[in-house]
Short mmCIF file of C-alpha atoms in Angstrom, two decimals:
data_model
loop_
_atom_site.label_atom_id
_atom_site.label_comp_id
_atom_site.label_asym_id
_atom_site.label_seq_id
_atom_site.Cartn_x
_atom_site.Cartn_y
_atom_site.Cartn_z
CA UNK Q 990 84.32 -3.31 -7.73
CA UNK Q 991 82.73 -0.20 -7.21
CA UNK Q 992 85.08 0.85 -4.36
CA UNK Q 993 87.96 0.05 -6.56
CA UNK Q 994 86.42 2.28 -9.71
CA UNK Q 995 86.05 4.90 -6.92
CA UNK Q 996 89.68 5.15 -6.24
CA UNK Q 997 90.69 4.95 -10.14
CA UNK Q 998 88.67 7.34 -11.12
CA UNK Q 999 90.11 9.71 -8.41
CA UNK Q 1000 93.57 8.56 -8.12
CA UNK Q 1001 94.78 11.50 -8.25
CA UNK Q 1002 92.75 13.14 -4.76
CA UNK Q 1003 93.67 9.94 -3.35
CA UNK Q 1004 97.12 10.17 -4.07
CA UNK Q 1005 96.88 13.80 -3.05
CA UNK Q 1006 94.94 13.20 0.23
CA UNK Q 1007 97.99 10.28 1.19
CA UNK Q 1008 100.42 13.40 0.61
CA UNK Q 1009 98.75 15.90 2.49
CA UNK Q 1010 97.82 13.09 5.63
CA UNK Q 1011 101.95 12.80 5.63
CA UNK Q 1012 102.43 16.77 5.69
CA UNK Q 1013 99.67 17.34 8.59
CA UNK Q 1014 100.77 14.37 10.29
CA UNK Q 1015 104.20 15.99 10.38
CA UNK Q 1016 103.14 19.24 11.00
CA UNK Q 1017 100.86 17.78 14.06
CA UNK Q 1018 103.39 16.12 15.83
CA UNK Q 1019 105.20 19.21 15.91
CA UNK Q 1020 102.31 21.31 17.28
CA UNK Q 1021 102.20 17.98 19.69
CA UNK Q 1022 105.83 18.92 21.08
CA UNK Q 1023 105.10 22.39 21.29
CA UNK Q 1024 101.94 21.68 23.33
CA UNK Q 1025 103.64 19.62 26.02
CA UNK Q 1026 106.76 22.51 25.88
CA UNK Q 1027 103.62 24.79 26.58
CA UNK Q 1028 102.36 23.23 29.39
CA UNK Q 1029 99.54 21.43 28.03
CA UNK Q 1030 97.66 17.64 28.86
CA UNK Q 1031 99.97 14.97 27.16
CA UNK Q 1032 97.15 12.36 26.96
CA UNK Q 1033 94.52 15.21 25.34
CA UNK Q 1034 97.46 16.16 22.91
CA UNK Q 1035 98.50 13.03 21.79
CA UNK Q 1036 93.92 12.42 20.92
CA UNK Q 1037 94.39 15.87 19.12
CA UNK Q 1038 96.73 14.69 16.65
CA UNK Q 1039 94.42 12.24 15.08
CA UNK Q 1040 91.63 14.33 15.20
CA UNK Q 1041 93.22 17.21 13.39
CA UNK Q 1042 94.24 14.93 10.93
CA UNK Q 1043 91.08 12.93 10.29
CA UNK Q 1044 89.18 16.29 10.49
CA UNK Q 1045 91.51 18.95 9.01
CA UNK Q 1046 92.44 16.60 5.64
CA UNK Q 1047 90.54 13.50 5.33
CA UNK Q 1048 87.35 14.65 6.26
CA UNK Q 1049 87.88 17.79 4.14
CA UNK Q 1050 89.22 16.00 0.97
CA UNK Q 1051 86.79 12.77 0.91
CA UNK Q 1052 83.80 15.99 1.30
CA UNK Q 1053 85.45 17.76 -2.22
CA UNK Q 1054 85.63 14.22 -3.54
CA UNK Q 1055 82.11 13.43 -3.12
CA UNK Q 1056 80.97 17.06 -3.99
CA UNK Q 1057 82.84 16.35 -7.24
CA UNK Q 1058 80.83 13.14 -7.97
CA UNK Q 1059 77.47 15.01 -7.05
CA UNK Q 1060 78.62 17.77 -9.97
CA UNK Q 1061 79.28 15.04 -12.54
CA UNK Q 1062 75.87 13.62 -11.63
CA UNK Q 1063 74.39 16.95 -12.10
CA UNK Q 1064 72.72 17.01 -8.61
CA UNK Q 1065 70.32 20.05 -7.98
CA UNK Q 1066 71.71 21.45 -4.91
CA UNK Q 1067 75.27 20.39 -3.53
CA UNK Q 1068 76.02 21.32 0.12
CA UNK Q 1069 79.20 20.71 1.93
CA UNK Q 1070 81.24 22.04 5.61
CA UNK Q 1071 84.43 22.79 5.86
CA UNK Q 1072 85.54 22.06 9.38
CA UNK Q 1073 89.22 21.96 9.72
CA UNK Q 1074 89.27 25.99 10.38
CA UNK Q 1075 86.77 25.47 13.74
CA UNK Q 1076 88.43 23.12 14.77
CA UNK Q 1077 91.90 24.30 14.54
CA UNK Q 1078 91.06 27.77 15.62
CA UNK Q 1079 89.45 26.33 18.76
CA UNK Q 1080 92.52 24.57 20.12
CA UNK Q 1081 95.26 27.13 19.13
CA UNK Q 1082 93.14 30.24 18.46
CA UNK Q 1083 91.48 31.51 15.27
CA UNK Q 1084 94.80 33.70 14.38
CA UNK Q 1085 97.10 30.98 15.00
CA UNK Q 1086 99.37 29.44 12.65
CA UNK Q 1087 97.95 26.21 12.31
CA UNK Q 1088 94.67 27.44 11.58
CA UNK Q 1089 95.55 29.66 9.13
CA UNK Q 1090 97.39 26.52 7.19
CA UNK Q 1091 94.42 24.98 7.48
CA UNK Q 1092 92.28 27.94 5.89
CA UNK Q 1093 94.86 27.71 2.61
CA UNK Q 1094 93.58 23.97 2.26
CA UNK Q 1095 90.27 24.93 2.41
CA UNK Q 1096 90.81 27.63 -0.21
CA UNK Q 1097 92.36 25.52 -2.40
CA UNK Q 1098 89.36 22.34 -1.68
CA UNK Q 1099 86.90 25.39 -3.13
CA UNK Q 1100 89.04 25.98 -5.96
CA UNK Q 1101 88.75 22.65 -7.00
CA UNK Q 1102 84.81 22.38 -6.58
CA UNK Q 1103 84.16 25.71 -8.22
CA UNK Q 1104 86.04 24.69 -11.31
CA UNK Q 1105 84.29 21.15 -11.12
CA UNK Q 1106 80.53 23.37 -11.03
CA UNK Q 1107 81.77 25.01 -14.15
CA UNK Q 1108 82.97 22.07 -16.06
CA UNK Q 1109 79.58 20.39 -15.48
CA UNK Q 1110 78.21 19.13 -18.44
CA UNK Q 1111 74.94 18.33 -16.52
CA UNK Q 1112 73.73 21.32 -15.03
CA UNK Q 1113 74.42 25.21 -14.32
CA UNK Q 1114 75.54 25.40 -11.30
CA UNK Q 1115 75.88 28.65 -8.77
CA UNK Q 1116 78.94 27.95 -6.03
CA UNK Q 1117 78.17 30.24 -2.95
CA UNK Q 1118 80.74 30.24 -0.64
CA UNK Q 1119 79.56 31.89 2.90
CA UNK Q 1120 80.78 31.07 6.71
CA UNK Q 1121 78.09 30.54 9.92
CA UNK Q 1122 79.95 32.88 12.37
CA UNK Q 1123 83.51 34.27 13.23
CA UNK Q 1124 85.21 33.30 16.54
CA UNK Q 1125 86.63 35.00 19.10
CA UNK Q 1126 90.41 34.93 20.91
CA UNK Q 1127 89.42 33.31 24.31
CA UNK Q 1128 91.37 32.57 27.37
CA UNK Q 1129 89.76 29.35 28.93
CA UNK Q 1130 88.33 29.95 32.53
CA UNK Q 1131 89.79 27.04 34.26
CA UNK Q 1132 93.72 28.30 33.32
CA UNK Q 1133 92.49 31.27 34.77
CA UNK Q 1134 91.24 30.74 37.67
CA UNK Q 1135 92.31 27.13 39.03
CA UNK Q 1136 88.79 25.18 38.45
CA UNK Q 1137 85.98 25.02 36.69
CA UNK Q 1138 83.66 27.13 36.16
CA UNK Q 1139 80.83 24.47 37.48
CA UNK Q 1140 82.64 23.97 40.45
CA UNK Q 1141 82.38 27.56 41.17
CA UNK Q 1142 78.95 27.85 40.59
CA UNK Q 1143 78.21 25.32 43.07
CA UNK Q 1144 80.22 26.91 45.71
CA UNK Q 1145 77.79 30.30 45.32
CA UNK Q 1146 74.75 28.27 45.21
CA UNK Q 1147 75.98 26.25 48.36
CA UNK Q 1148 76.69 29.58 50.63
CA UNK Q 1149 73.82 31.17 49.83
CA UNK Q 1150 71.70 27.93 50.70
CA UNK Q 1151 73.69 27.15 53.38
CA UNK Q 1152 74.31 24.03 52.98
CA UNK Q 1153 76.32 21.22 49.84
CA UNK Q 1154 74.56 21.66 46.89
CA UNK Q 1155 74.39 18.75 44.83
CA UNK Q 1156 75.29 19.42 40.82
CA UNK Q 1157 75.99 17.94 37.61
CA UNK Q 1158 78.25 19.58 34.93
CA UNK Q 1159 78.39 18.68 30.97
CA UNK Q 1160 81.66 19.08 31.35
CA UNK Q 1161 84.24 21.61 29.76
CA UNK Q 1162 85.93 20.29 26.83
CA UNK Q 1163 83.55 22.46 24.29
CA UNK Q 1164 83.65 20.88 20.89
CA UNK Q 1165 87.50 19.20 21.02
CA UNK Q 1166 86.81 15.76 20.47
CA UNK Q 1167 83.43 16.28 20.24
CA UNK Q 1168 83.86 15.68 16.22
CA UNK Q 1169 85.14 11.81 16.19
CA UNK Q 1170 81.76 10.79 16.79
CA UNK Q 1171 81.54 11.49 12.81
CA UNK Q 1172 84.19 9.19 12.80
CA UNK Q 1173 81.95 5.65 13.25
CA UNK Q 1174 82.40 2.70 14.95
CA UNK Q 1175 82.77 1.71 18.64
CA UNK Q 1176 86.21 1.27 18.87
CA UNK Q 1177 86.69 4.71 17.94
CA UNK Q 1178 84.27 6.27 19.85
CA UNK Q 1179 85.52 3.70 23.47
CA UNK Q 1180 89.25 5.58 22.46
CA UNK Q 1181 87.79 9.13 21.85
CA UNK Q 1182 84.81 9.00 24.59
CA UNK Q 1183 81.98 12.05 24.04
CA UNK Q 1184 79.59 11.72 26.52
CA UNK Q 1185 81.39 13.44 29.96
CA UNK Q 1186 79.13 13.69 31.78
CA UNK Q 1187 80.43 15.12 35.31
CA UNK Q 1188 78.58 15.41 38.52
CA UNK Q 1189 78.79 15.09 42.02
CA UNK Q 1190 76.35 12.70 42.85
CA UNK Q 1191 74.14 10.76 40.79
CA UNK Q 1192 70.61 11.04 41.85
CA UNK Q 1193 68.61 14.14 41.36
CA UNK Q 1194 70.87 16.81 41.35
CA UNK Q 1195 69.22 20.44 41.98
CA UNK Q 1196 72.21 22.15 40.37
CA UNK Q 1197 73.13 21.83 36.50
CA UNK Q 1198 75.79 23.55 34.47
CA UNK Q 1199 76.08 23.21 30.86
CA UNK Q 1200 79.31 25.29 30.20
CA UNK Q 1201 78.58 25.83 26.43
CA UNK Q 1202 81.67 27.61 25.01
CA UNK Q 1203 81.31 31.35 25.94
CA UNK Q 1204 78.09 30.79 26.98
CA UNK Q 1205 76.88 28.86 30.48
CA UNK Q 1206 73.33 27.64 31.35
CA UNK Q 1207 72.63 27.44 35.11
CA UNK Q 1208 69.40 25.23 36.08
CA UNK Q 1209 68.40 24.86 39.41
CA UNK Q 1210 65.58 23.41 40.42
CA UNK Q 1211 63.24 25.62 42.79
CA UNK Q 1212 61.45 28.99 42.16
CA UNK Q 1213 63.12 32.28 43.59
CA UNK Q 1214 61.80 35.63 44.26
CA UNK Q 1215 63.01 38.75 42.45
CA UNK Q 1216 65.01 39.34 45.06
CA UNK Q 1217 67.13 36.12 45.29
CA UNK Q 1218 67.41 36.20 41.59
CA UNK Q 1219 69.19 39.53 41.80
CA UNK Q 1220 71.62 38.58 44.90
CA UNK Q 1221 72.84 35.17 42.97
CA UNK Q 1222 73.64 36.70 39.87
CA UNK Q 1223 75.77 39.43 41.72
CA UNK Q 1224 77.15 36.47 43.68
CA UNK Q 1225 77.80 34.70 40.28
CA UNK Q 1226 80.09 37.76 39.14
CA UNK Q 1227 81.64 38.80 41.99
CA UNK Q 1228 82.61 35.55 43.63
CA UNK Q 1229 82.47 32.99 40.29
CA UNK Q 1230 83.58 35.72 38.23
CA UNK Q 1231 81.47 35.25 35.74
CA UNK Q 1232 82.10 38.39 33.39
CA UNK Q 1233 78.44 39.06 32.36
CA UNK Q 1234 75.26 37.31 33.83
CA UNK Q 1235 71.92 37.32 32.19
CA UNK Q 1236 68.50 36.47 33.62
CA UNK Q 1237 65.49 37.51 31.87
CA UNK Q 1238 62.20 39.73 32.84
CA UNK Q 1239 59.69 40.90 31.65
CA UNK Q 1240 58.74 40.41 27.46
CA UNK Q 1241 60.97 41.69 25.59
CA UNK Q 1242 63.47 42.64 28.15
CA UNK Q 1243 66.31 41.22 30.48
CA UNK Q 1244 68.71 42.29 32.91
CA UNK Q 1245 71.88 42.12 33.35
CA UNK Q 1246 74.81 42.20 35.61
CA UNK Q 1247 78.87 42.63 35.50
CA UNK Q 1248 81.28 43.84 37.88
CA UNK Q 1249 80.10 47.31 37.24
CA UNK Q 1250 76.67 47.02 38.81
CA UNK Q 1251 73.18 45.98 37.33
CA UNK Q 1252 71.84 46.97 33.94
CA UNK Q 1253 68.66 46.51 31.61
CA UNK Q 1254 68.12 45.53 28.66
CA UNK Q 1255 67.69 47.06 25.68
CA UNK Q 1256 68.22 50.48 27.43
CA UNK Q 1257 71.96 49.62 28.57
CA UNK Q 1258 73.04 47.71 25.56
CA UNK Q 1259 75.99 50.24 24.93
CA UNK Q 1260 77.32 49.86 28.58
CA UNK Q 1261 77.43 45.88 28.35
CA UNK Q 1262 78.06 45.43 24.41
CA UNK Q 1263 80.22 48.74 23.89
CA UNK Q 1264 78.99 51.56 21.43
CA UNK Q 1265 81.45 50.21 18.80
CA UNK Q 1266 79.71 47.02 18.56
CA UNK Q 1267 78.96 46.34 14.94
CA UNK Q 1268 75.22 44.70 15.72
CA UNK Q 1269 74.69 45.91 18.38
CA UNK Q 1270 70.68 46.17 18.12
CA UNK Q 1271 70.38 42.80 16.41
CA UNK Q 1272 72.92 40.97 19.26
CA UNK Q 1273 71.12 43.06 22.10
CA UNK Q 1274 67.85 41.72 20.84
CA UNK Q 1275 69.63 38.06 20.43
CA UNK Q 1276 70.58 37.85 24.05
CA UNK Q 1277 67.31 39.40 25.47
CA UNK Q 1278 65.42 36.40 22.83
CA UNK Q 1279 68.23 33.64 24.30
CA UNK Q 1280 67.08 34.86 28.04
CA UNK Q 1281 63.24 34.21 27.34
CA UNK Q 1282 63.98 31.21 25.43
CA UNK Q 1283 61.58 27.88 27.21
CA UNK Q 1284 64.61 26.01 27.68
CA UNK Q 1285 67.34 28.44 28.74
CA UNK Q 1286 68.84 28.43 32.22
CA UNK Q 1287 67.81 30.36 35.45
CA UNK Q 1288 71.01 32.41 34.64
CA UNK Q 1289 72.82 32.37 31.80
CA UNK Q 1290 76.92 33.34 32.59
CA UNK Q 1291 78.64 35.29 29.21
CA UNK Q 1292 82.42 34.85 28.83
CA UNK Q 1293 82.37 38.22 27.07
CA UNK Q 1294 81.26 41.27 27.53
CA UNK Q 1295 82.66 45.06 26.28
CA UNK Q 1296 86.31 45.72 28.07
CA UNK Q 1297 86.85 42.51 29.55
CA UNK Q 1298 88.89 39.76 29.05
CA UNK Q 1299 87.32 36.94 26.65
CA UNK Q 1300 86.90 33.48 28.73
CA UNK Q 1301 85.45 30.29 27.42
CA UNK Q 1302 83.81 28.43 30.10
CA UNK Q 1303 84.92 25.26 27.80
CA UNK Q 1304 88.84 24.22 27.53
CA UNK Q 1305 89.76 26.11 24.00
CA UNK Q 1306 91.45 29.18 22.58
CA UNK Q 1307 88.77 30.19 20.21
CA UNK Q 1308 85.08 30.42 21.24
CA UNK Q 1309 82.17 30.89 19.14
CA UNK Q 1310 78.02 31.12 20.11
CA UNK Q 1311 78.19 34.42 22.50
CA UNK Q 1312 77.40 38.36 21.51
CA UNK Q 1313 81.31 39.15 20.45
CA UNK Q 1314 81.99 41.32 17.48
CA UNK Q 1315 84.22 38.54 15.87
CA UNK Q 1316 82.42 35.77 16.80
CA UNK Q 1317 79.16 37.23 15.33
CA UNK Q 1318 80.71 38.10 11.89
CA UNK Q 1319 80.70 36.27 9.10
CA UNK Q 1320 80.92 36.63 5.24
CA UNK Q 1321 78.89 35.39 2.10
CA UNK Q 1322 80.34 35.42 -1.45
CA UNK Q 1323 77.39 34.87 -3.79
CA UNK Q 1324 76.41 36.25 -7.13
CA UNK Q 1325 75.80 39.98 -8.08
CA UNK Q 1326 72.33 39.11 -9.30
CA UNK Q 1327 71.33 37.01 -6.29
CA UNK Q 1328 68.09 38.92 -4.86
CA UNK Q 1329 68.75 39.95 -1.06
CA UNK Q 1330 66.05 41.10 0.88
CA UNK Q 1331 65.68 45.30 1.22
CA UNK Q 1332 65.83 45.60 5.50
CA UNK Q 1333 67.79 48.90 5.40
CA UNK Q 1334 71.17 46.98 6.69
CA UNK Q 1335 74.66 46.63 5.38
CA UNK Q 1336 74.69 42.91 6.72
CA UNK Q 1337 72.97 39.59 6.37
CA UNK Q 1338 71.17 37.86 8.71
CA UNK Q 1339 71.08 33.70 8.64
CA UNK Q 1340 67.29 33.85 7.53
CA UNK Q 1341 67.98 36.41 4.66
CA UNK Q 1342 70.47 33.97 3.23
CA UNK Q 1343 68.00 31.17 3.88
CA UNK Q 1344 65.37 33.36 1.88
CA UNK Q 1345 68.27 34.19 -0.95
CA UNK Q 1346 68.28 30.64 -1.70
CA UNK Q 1347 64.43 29.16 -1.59
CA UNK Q 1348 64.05 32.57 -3.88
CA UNK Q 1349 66.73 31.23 -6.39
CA UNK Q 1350 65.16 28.13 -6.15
CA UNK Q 1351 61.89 29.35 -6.68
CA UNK Q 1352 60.45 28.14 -3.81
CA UNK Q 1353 59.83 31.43 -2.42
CA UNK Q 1354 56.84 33.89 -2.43
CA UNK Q 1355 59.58 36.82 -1.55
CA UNK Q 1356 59.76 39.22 -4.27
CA UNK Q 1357 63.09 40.52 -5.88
CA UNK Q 1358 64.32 43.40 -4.09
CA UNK Q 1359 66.75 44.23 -6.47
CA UNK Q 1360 64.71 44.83 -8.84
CA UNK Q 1361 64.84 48.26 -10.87
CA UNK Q 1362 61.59 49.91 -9.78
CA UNK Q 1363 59.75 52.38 -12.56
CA UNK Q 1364 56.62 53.90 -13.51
CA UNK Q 1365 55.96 51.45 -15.79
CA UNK Q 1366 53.31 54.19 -16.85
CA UNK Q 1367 56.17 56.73 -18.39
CA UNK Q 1368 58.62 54.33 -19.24
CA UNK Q 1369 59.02 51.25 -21.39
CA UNK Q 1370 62.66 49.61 -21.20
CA UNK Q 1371 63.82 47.55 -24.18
CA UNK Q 1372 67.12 45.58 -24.88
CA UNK Q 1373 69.14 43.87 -27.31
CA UNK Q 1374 71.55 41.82 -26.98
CA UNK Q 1375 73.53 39.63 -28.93
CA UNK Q 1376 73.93 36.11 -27.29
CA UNK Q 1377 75.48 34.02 -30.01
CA UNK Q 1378 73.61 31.42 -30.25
CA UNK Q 1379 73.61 31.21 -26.15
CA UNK Q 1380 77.52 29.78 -26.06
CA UNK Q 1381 79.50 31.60 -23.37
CA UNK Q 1382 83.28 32.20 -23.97
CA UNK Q 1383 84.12 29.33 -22.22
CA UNK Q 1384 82.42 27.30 -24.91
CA UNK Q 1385 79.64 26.19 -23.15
CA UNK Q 1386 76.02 26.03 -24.32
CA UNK Q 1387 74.08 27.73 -21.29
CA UNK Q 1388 70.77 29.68 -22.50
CA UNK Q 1389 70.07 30.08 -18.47
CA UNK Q 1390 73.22 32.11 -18.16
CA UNK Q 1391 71.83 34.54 -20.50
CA UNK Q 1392 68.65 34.68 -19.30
CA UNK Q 1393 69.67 35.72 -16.16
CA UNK Q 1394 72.18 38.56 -17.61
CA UNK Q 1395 68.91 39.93 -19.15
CA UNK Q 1396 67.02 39.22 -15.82
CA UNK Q 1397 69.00 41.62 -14.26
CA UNK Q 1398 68.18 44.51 -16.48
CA UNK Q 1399 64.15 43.84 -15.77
CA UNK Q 1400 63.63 45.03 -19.69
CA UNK Q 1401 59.85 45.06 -20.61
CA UNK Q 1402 61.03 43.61 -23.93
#
């Protein structure tokens, strides 16, 4: 009974989801074809069709559905992901066709909720609208150079010990299929497997890779001198051709290495990251923090670095999780009167936007920044205002609204 109340009470975004599954499904088979013209997998194309389907529209509808519900119940704070951009832009590339398509659907999905905050009847609701990170335009390192990038790591490792090292690789598919496991059930997850694991042999292997995206951890299980350190990460560029290599030193600092010779860090942040990067003392300080980090690798191997190509050490188009100017950008659309922390920069940080919201919800001890400072000794502010009776133009009794259009003047009375 209730499942059936569910779907009259929506039939509309159920009749609209059955439309749009159609479309993409159409639209998907058609990528499909071009995929296969292109060169790629048949077997991994033919899994990507119902995955960008599920993921791009169902999952994306049934979320605005259910966000919908949680409005009309008048639910404190509503949170909901998008996903169908990521994972679009990671198989075909974050300025590909398909991913833009998938971006208007996602538009339109926020339309709908925003409109559905604003109609509550329940509660005032704020809709912020923000993204975790950009991506970048990557070329995958196995097209490029014939394997994986695993298997050349173990080829360094085994000439410089002499001798066939044993190693064990997470594999390189990145995130694609990684999603279906928020699909349920075992049949789905047997067709669509996850865990891929890869390795050479099975017991104790002194060599790991975990090929992360842009971003490769290398584990191996001994202790080297400074000196050894040094002439594997040089190995690990010039023969794995790893583009950057990181390993860290002393607090606070790491070094570095790319086809151009060794560097330091923070001092050579320009030479590795490029003078035009737009953070580039908040992502120097990220990658020295990801070197030092208790469970980081021995080396850790970047797929970008400033004039180089942009590899993936995963199988994708679109890579997120390094130091790249687009895949460290983001945006946030909030209000004008939400308080933002005073830090001297043009840009957020996760943890301000973290703060932004315990502040609204006044679970904070962060004062408002934006607040218009005074002497409060010289000057006394007063305002009037005439609220009618608290009922907005859209017809809506809302005495919070107005409380927080005089909250942003600071009057004194």
């Amino acid at each position: 009974l209730a499942v059936a109340l569910l779907i009259l009470s929506n039939a509309y975004s159920f009749l609209r989801v059955a439309v749009l599954l159609l479309l993409e499904l159409a639209l998907a088979l058609h990528d499909f074809v071009r995929g296969l013209i292109a060169g790629q997998d048949f077997f991994k194309e033919l899994k990507f069709i119902t995955t960008r389907v599920v993921i791009a529209i169902l999952l994306r509808e049934l979320a605005t559905i259910g966000a919908k519900m949680d409005v009309a119940r008048g639910l404190p704070i509503i949170h909901l992901n998008f996903l169908g951009y990521d994972e679009q832009a990671h198989r075909r590339g974050p300025s590909s066709l398909f991913a833009h398509w998938t971006l208007k659907g996602i538009d339109d999905a926020i339309a709908r909720i925003w409109r559905a905050a604003h109609r509550s009847a329940r509660r005032h609701y704020d809709v912020w609208v923000y993204s975790d990170h950009g991506q970048e335009h990557t070329r995958s390192y196995d097209k490029a150079h014939g394997r994986s990038f695993a298997e050349a790591v173990s080829e360094v490792f085994a000439r410089h010990a002499g001798q066939p090292i044993r190693y064990r690789s997470s594999g390189q598919r990145g995130v694609q299929l990684q999603r279906v496991r928020l699909f349920g059930g075992k049949r789905v997850q047997r067709l669509f497997p996850v865990n891929n694991l890869r390795q050479e042999e099975t017991d104790d292997p002194k060599l790991t890779v975990a090929p992360l995206g842009p971003v490769a951890m290398i584990y191996y299980n001994r202790e080297w001198t400074a000196a050894e350190r040094a002439a594997l990460a040089r190995a690990l560029v010039e023969e794995a051709r790893a583009p950057l290599v990181l390993i860290k030193d002393e607090a606070g600092r790491a070094r570095a290495w790319t086809e151009d010779g060794e560097f330091a860090l923070p001092e050579d942040a320009e030479k590795i990251l490029g003078a035009d990067h737009p953070f580039l003392e908040e992502a120097t300080q990220d990658l020295i923090a990801l070197c030092h980090q208790p469970d980081a690798g021995d080396f850790i191997a970047c797929g970008w670095r400033a004039g180089s190509q942009a590899y993936s050490f995963a199988i994708e188009n679109g890579a997120h999780g390094g130091a790249g100017p687009d895949e460290a950008r983001a945006f946030a659309l909030l209000p004008r009167d939400i308080p933002l922390p005073s830090n001297g920069r043009d840009y957020l940080r996760p943890h301000d936007l973290r703060h932004a919201a315990l502040q609204f919800l006044g679970r904070s001890e962060i004062k408002d920044s934006k607040a218009p400072r005074r002497d409060t000794a010289q000057t006394l502010r007063v305002m009037t205002y005439n609220v009618h009776s608290c009922i907005g133009m859209d017809g809506k009794l809302a005495p919070e609204r107005i409380a927080r259009v005089i909250a942003r003047y600071a009057p004194d009375i």
